[in-house]
PDB file of C-alpha atoms in Angstrom:
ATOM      1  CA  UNK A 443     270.702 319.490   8.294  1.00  0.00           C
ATOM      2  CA  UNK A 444     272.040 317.006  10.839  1.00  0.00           C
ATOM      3  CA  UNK A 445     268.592 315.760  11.476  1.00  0.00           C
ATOM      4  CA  UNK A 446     268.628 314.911   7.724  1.00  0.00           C
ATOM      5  CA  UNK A 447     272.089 313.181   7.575  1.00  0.00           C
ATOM      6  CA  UNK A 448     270.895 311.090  10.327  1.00  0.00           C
ATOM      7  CA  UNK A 449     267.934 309.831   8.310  1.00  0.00           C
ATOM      8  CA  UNK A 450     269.564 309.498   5.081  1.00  0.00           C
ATOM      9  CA  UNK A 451     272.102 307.038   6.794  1.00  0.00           C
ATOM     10  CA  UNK A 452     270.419 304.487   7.542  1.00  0.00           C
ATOM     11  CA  UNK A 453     269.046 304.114   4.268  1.00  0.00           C
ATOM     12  CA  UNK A 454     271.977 304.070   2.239  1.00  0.00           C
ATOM     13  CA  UNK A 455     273.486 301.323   5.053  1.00  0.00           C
ATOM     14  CA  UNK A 456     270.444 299.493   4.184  1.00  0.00           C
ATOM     15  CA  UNK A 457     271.414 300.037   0.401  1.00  0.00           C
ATOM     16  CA  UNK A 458     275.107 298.394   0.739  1.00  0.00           C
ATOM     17  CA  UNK A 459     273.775 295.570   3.024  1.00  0.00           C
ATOM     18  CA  UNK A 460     271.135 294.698   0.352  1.00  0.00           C
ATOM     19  CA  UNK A 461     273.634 294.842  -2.420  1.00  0.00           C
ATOM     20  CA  UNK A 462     276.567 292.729  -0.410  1.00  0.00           C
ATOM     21  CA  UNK A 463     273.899 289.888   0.453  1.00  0.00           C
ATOM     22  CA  UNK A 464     272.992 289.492  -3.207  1.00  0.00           C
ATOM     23  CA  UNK A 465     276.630 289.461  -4.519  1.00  0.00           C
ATOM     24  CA  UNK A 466     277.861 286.774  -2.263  1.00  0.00           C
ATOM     25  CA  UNK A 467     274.013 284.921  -2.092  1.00  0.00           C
ATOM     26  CA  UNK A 468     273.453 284.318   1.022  1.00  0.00           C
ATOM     27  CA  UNK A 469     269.959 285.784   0.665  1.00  0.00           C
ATOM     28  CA  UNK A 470     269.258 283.546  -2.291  1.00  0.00           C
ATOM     29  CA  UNK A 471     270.726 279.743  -1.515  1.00  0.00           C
ATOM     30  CA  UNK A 472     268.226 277.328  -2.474  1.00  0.00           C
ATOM     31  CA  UNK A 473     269.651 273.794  -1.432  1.00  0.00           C
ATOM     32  CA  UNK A 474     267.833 271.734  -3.715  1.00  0.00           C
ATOM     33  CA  UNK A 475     268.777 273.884  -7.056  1.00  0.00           C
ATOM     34  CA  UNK A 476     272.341 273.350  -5.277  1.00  0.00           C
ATOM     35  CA  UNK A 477     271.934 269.722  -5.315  1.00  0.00           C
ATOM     36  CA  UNK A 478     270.672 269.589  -8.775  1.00  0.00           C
ATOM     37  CA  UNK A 479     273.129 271.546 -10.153  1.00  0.00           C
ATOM     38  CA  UNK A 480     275.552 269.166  -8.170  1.00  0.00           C
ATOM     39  CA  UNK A 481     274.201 265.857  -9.601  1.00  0.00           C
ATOM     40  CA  UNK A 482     273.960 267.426 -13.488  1.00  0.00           C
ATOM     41  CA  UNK A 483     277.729 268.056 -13.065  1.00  0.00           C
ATOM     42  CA  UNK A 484     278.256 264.637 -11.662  1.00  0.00           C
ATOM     43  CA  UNK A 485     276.552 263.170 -14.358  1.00  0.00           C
ATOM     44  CA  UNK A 486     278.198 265.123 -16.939  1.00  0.00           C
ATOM     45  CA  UNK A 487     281.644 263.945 -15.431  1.00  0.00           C
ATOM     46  CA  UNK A 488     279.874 260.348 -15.102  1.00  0.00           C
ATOM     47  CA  UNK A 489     278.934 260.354 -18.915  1.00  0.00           C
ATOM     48  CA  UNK A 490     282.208 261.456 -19.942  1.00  0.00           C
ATOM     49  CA  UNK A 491     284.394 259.200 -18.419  1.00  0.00           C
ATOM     50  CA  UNK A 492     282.272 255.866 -19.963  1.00  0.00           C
ATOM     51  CA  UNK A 493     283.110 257.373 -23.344  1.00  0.00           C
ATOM     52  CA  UNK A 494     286.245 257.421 -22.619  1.00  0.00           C
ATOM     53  CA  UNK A 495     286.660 254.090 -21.027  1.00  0.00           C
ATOM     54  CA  UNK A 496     284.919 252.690 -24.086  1.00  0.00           C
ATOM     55  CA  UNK A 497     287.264 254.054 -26.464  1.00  0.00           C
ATOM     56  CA  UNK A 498     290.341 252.523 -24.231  1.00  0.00           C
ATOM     57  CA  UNK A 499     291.126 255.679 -22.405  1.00  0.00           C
ATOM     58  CA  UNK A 500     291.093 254.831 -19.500  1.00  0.00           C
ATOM     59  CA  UNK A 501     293.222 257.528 -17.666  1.00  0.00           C
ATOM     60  CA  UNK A 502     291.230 260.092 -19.076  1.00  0.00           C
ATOM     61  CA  UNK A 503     287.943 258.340 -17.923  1.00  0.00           C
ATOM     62  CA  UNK A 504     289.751 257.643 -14.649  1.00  0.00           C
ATOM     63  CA  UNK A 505     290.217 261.285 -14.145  1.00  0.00           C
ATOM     64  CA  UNK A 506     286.891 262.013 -14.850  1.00  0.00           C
ATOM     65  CA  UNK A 507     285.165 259.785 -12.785  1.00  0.00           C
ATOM     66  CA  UNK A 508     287.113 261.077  -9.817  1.00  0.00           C
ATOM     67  CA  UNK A 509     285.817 264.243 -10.574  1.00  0.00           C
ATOM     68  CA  UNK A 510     282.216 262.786 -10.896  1.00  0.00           C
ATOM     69  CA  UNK A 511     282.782 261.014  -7.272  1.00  0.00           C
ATOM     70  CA  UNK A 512     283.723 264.602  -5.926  1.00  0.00           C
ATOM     71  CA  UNK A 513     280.301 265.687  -7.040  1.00  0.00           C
ATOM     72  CA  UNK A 514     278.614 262.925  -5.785  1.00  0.00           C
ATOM     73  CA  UNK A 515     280.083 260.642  -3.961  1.00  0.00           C
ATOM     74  CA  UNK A 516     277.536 258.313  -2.941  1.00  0.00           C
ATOM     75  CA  UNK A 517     276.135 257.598  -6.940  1.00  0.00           C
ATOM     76  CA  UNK A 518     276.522 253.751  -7.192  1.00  0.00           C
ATOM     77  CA  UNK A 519     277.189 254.000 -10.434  1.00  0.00           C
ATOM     78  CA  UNK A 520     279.888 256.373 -10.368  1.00  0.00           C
ATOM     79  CA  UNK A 521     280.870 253.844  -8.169  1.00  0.00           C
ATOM     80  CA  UNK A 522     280.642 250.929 -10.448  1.00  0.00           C
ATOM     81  CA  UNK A 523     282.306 252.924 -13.459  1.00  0.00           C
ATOM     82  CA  UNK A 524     285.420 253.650 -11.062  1.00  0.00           C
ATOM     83  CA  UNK A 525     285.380 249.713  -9.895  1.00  0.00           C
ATOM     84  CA  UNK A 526     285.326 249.030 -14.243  1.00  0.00           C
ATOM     85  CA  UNK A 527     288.415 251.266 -14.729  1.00  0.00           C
ATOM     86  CA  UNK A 528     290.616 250.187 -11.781  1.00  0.00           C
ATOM     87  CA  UNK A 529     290.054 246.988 -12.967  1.00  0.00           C
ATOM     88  CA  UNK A 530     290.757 248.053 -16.628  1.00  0.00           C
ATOM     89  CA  UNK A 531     293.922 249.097 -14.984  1.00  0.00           C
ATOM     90  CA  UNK A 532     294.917 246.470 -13.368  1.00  0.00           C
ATOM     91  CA  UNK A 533     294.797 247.593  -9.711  1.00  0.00           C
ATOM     92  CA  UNK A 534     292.548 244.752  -8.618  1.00  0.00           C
ATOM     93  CA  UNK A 535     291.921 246.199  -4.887  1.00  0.00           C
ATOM     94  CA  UNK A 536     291.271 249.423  -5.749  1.00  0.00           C
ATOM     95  CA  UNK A 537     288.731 247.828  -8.588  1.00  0.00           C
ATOM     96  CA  UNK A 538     287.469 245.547  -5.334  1.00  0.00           C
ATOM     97  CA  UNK A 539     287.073 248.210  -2.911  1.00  0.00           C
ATOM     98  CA  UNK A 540     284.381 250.211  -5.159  1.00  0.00           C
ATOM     99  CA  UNK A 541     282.496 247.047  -6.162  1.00  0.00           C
ATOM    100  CA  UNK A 542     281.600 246.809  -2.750  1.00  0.00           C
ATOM    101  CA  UNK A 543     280.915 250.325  -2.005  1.00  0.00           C
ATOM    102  CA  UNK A 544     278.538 250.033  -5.147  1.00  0.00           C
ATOM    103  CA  UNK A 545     276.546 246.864  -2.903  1.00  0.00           C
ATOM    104  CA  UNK A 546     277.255 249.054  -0.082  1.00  0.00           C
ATOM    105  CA  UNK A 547     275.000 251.691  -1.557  1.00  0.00           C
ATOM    106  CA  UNK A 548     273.002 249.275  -3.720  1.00  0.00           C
ATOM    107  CA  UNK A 549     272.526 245.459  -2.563  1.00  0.00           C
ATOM    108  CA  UNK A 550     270.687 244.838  -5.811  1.00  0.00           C
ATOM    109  CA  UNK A 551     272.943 246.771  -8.233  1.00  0.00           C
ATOM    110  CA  UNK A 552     273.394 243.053 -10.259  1.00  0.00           C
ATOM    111  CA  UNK A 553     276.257 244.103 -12.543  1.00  0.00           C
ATOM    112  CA  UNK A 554     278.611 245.157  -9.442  1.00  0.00           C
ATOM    113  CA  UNK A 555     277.814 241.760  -7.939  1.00  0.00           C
ATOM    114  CA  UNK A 556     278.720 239.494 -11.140  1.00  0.00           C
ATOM    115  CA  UNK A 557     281.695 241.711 -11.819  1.00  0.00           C
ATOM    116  CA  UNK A 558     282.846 241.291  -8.247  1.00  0.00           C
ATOM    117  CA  UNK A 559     282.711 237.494  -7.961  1.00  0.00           C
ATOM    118  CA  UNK A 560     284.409 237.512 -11.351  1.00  0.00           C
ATOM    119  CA  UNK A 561     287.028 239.576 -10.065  1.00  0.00           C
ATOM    120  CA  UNK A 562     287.162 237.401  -7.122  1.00  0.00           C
ATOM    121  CA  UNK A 563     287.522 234.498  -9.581  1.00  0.00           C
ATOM    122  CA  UNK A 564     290.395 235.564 -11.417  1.00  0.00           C
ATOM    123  CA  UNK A 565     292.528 236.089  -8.505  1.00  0.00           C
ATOM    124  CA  UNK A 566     292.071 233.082  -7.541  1.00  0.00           C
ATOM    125  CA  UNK A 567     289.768 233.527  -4.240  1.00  0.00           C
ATOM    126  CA  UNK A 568     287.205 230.932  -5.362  1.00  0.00           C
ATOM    127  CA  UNK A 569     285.315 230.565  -2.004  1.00  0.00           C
ATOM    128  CA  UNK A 570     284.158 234.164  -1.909  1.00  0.00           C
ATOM    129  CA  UNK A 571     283.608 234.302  -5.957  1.00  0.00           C
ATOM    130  CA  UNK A 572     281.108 231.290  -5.122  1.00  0.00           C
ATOM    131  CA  UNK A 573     279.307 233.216  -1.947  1.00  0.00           C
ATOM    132  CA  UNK A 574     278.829 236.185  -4.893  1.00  0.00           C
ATOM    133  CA  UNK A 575     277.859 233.832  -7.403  1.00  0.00           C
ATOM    134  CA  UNK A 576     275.509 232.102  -5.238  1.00  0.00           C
ATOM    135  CA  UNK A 577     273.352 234.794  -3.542  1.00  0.00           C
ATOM    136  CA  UNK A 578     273.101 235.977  -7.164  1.00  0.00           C
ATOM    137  CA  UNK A 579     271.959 233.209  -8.559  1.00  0.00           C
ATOM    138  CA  UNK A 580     269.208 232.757  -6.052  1.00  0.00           C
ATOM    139  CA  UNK A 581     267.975 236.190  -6.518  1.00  0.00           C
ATOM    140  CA  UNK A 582     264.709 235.942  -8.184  1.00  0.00           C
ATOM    141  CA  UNK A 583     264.956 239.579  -9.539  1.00  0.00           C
ATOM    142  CA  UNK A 584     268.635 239.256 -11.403  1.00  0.00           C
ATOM    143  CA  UNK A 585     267.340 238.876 -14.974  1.00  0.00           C
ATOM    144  CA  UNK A 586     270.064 236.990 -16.129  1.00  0.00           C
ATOM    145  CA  UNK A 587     270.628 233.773 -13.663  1.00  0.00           C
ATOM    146  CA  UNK A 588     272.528 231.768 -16.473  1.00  0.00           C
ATOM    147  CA  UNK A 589     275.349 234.314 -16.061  1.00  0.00           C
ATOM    148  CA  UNK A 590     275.877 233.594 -12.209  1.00  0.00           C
ATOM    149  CA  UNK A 591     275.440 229.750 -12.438  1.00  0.00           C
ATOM    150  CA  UNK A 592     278.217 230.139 -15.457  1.00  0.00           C
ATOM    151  CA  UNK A 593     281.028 231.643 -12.840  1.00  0.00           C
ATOM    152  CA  UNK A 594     279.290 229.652 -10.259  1.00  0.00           C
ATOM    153  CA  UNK A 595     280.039 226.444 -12.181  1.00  0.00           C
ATOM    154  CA  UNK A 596     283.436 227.351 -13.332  1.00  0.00           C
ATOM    155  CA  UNK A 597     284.602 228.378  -9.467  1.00  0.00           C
ATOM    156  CA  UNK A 598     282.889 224.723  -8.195  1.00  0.00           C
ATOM    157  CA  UNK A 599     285.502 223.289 -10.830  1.00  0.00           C
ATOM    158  CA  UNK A 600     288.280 225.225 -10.054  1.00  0.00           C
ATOM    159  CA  UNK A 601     287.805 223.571  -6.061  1.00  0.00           C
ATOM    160  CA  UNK A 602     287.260 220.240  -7.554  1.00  0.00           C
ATOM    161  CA  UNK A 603     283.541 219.706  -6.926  1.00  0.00           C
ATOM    162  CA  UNK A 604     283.140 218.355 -10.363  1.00  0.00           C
ATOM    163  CA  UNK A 605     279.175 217.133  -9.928  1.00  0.00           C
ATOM    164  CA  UNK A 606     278.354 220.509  -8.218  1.00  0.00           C
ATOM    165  CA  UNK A 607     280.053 222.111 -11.226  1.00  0.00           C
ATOM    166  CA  UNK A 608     278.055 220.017 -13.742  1.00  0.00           C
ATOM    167  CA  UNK A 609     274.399 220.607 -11.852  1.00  0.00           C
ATOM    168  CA  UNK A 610     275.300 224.125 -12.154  1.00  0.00           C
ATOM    169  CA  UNK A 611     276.287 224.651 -15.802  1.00  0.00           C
ATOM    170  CA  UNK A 612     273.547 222.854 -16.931  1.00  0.00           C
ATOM    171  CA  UNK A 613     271.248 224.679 -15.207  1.00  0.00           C
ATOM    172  CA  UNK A 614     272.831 227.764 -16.998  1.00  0.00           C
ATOM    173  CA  UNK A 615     272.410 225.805 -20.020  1.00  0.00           C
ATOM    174  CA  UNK A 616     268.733 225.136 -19.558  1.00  0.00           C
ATOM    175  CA  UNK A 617     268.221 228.733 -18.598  1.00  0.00           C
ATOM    176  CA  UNK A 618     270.073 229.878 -21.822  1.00  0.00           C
ATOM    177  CA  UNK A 619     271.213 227.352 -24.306  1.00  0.00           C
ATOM    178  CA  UNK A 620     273.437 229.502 -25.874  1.00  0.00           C
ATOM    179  CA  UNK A 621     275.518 231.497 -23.490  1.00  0.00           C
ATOM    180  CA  UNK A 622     279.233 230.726 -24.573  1.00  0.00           C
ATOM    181  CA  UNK A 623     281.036 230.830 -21.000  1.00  0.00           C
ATOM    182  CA  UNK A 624     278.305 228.014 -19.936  1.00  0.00           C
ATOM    183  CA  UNK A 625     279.536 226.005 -22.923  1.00  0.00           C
ATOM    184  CA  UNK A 626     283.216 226.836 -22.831  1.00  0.00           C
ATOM    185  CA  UNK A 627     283.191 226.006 -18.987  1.00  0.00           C
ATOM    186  CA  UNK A 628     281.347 222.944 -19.813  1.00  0.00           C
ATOM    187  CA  UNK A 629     283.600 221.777 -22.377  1.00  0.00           C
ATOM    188  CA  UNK A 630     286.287 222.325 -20.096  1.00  0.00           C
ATOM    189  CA  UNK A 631     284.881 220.022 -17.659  1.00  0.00           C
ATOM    190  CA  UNK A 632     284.305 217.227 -19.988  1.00  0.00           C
ATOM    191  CA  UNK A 633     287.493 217.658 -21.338  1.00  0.00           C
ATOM    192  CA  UNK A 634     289.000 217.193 -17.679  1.00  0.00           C
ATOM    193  CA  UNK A 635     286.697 214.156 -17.122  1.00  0.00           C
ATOM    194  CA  UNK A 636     288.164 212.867 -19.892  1.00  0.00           C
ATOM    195  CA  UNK A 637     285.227 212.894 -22.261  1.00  0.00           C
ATOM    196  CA  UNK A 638     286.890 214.310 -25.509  1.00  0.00           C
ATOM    197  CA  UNK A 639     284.043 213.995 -28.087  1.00  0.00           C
ATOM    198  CA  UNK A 640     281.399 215.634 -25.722  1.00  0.00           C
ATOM    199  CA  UNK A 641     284.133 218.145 -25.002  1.00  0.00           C
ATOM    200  CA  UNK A 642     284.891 219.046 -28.651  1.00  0.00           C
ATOM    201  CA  UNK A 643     281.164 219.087 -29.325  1.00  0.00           C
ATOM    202  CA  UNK A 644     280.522 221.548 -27.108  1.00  0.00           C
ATOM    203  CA  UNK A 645     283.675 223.348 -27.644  1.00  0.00           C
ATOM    204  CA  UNK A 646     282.423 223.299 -31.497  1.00  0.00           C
ATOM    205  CA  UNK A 647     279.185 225.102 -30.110  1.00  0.00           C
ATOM    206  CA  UNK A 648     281.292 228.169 -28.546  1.00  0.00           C
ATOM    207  CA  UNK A 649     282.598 228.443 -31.936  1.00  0.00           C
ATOM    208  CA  UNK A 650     279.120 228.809 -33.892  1.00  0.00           C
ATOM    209  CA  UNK A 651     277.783 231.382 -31.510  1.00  0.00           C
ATOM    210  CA  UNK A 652     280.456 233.521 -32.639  1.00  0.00           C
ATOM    211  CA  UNK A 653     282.306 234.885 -29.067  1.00  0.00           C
ATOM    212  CA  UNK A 654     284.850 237.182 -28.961  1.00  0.00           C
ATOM    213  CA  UNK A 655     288.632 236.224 -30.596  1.00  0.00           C
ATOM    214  CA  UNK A 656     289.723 235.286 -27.429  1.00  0.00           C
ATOM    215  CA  UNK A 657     287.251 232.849 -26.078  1.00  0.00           C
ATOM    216  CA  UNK A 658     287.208 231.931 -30.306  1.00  0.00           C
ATOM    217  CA  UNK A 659     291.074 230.822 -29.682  1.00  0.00           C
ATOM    218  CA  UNK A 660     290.927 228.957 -26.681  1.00  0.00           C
ATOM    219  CA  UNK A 661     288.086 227.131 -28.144  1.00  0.00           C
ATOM    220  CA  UNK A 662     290.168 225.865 -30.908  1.00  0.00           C
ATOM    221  CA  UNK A 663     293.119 225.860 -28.571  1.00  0.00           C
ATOM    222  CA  UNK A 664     291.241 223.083 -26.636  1.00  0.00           C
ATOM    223  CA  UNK A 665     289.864 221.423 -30.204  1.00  0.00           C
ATOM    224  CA  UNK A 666     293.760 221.353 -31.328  1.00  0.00           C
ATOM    225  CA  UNK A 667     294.790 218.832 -28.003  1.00  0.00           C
ATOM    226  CA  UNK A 668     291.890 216.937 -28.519  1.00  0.00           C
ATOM    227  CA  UNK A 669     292.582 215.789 -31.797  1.00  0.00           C
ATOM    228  CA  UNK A 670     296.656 215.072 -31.461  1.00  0.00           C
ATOM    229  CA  UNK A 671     295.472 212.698 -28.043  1.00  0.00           C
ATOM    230  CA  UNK A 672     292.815 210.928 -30.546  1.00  0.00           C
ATOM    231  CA  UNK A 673     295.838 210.906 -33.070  1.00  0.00           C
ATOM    232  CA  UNK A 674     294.093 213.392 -35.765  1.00  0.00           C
ATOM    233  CA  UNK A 675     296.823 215.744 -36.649  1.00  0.00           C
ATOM    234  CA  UNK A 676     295.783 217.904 -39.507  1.00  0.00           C
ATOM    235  CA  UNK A 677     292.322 218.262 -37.524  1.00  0.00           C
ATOM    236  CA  UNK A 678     294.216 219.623 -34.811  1.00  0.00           C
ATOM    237  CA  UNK A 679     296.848 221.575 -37.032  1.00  0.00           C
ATOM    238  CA  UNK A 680     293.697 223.409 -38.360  1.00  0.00           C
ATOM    239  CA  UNK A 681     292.278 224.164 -35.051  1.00  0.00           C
ATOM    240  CA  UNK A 682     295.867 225.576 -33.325  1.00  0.00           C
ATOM    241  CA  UNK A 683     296.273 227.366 -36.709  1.00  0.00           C
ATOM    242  CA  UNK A 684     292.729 228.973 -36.094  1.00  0.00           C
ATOM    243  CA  UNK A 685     293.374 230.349 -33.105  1.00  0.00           C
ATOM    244  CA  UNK A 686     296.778 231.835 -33.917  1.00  0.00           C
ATOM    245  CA  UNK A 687     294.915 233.841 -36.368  1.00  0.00           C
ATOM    246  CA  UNK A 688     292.448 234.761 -34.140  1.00  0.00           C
ATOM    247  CA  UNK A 689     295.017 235.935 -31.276  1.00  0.00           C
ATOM    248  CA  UNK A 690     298.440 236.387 -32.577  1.00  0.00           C
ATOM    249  CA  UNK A 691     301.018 237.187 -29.959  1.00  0.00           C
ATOM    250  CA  UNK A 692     298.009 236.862 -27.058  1.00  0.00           C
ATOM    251  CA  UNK A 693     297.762 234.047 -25.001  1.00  0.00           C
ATOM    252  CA  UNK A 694     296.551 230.997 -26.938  1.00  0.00           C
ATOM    253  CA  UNK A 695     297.691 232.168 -30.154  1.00  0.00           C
ATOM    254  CA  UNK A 696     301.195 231.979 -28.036  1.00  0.00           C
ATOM    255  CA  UNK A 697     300.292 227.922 -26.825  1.00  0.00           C
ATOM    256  CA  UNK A 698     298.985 227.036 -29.971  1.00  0.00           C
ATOM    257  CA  UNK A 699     301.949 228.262 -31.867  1.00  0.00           C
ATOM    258  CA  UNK A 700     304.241 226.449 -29.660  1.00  0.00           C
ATOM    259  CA  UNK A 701     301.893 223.640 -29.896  1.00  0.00           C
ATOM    260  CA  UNK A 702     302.599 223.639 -33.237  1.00  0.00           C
ATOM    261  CA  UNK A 703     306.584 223.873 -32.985  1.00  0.00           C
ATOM    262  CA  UNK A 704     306.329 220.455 -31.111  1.00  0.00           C
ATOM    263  CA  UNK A 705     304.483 218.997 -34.026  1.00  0.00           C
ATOM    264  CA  UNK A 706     306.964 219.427 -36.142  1.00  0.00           C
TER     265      UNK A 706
END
């Protein structure tokens, strides 16, 4: 009988070892169905939080990209989709510091690059927007070159470099005759130059490609001053109108209105 017990012991330890390796799994990890099950989550996250920063929430997308980073934190486009809503927020660093992890894990990720020498644009640090611009702009695999030399152009006028800012812009030009930013910007720089009829012709060619309202206002905006400094006034009282209507209570619906105050 004892002989028996002995024998039987083993058997059922064997049993209860067998059944407490299965429950927690450390007799069945696989690593790579760990990893895909981590990326399909990340992606899920990923693909969530877009939506929502398409439809304007952007703390909700915000949360969920976080959550997508936690997954996987070395996706560059989870990257570039936290970069888009920091910046959507306003929290430029935060929006800077994930463009460049995006390069960091992706030198040729093109989208991260333009958006980061835009960003670097708006806040006003025009030497590094131009080293962004530039090394885009030279690379023979970004699709889209017009869009580079467009900031490009725009920063070289910003630091005065007017004929550097011209060779650029019409190079976007020739590359795509009818990107709006390469007119606007060019318009701009005629307009500075103090060439008002090319200016309001090209500032008339924004307006047929049909841009968004706001580049749509400051286009007539710009139209509007022309016209009072060449002494047509209902000309210009159309144009300031226009882009009231287009952006009431934003920016140059605000100048154009108070343009108009002075008018009267």
């Amino acid at each position: 009988m004892a002989k028996h017990r002995l024998s039987g012991f083993p058997a059922r330890l064997s049993l209860v070892l067998a059944s407490w390796i299965m429950a927690t799994g450390c007799a069945t990890t696989n690593p790579d169905l760990e990893d895909e099950m981590r990326f399909k989550k990340a992606k899920s996250h990923l693909n969530l939080g877009v939506d929502y920063l398409r439809t304007d929430r952007v703390a909700l997308g915000l949360r969920e990209l976080l959550v997508a980073e936690t997954y996987d934190p070395k996706n560059a486009r989870i990257q570039h989709a936290l970069a888009e809503a920091y910046l959507m927020r306003g929290k430029h660093q935060e929006a800077e510091d994930h463009y460049l992890r995006v390069l960091e894990l992706a030198p040729d990720f093109h989208d991260a690059r333009l958006n980061l020498a835009a960003l670097y644009s708006q806040l006003s640090r025009f030497e590094e927007s131009l080293v962004q611009s530039k090394r885009l702009a030279d690379d023979a695999t970004f699709p889209a070159p017009w869009r580079a030399l467009a900031n490009e152009g725009w920063v070289e006028l910003r630091l005065g470099r007017v004929e550097d800012a011209r060779r650029s812009l019409l190079l976007a030009r020739e590359f795509n005759p009818s990107y709006w930013p390469t007119l606007l910007n060019l318009g701009i720089l005629e307009m500075e130059q103090d060439r008002r009829l090319e200016a309001v012709s090209l500032f008339q060619e924004v307006l047929e490609q049909r841009p968004n309202s706001e580049a749509r206002a400051e286009a007539n905006y710009r139209i509007g001053e022309i016209y009072i400094a060449l002494g047509k006034r209902e000309r210009a009282v159309s144009h300031l109108k226009a882009a009231i209507a287009d952006t009431p209570g934003a920016r140059w619906g605000v100048k154009s209105e108070e343009y108009l105050r002075l008018l009267r």
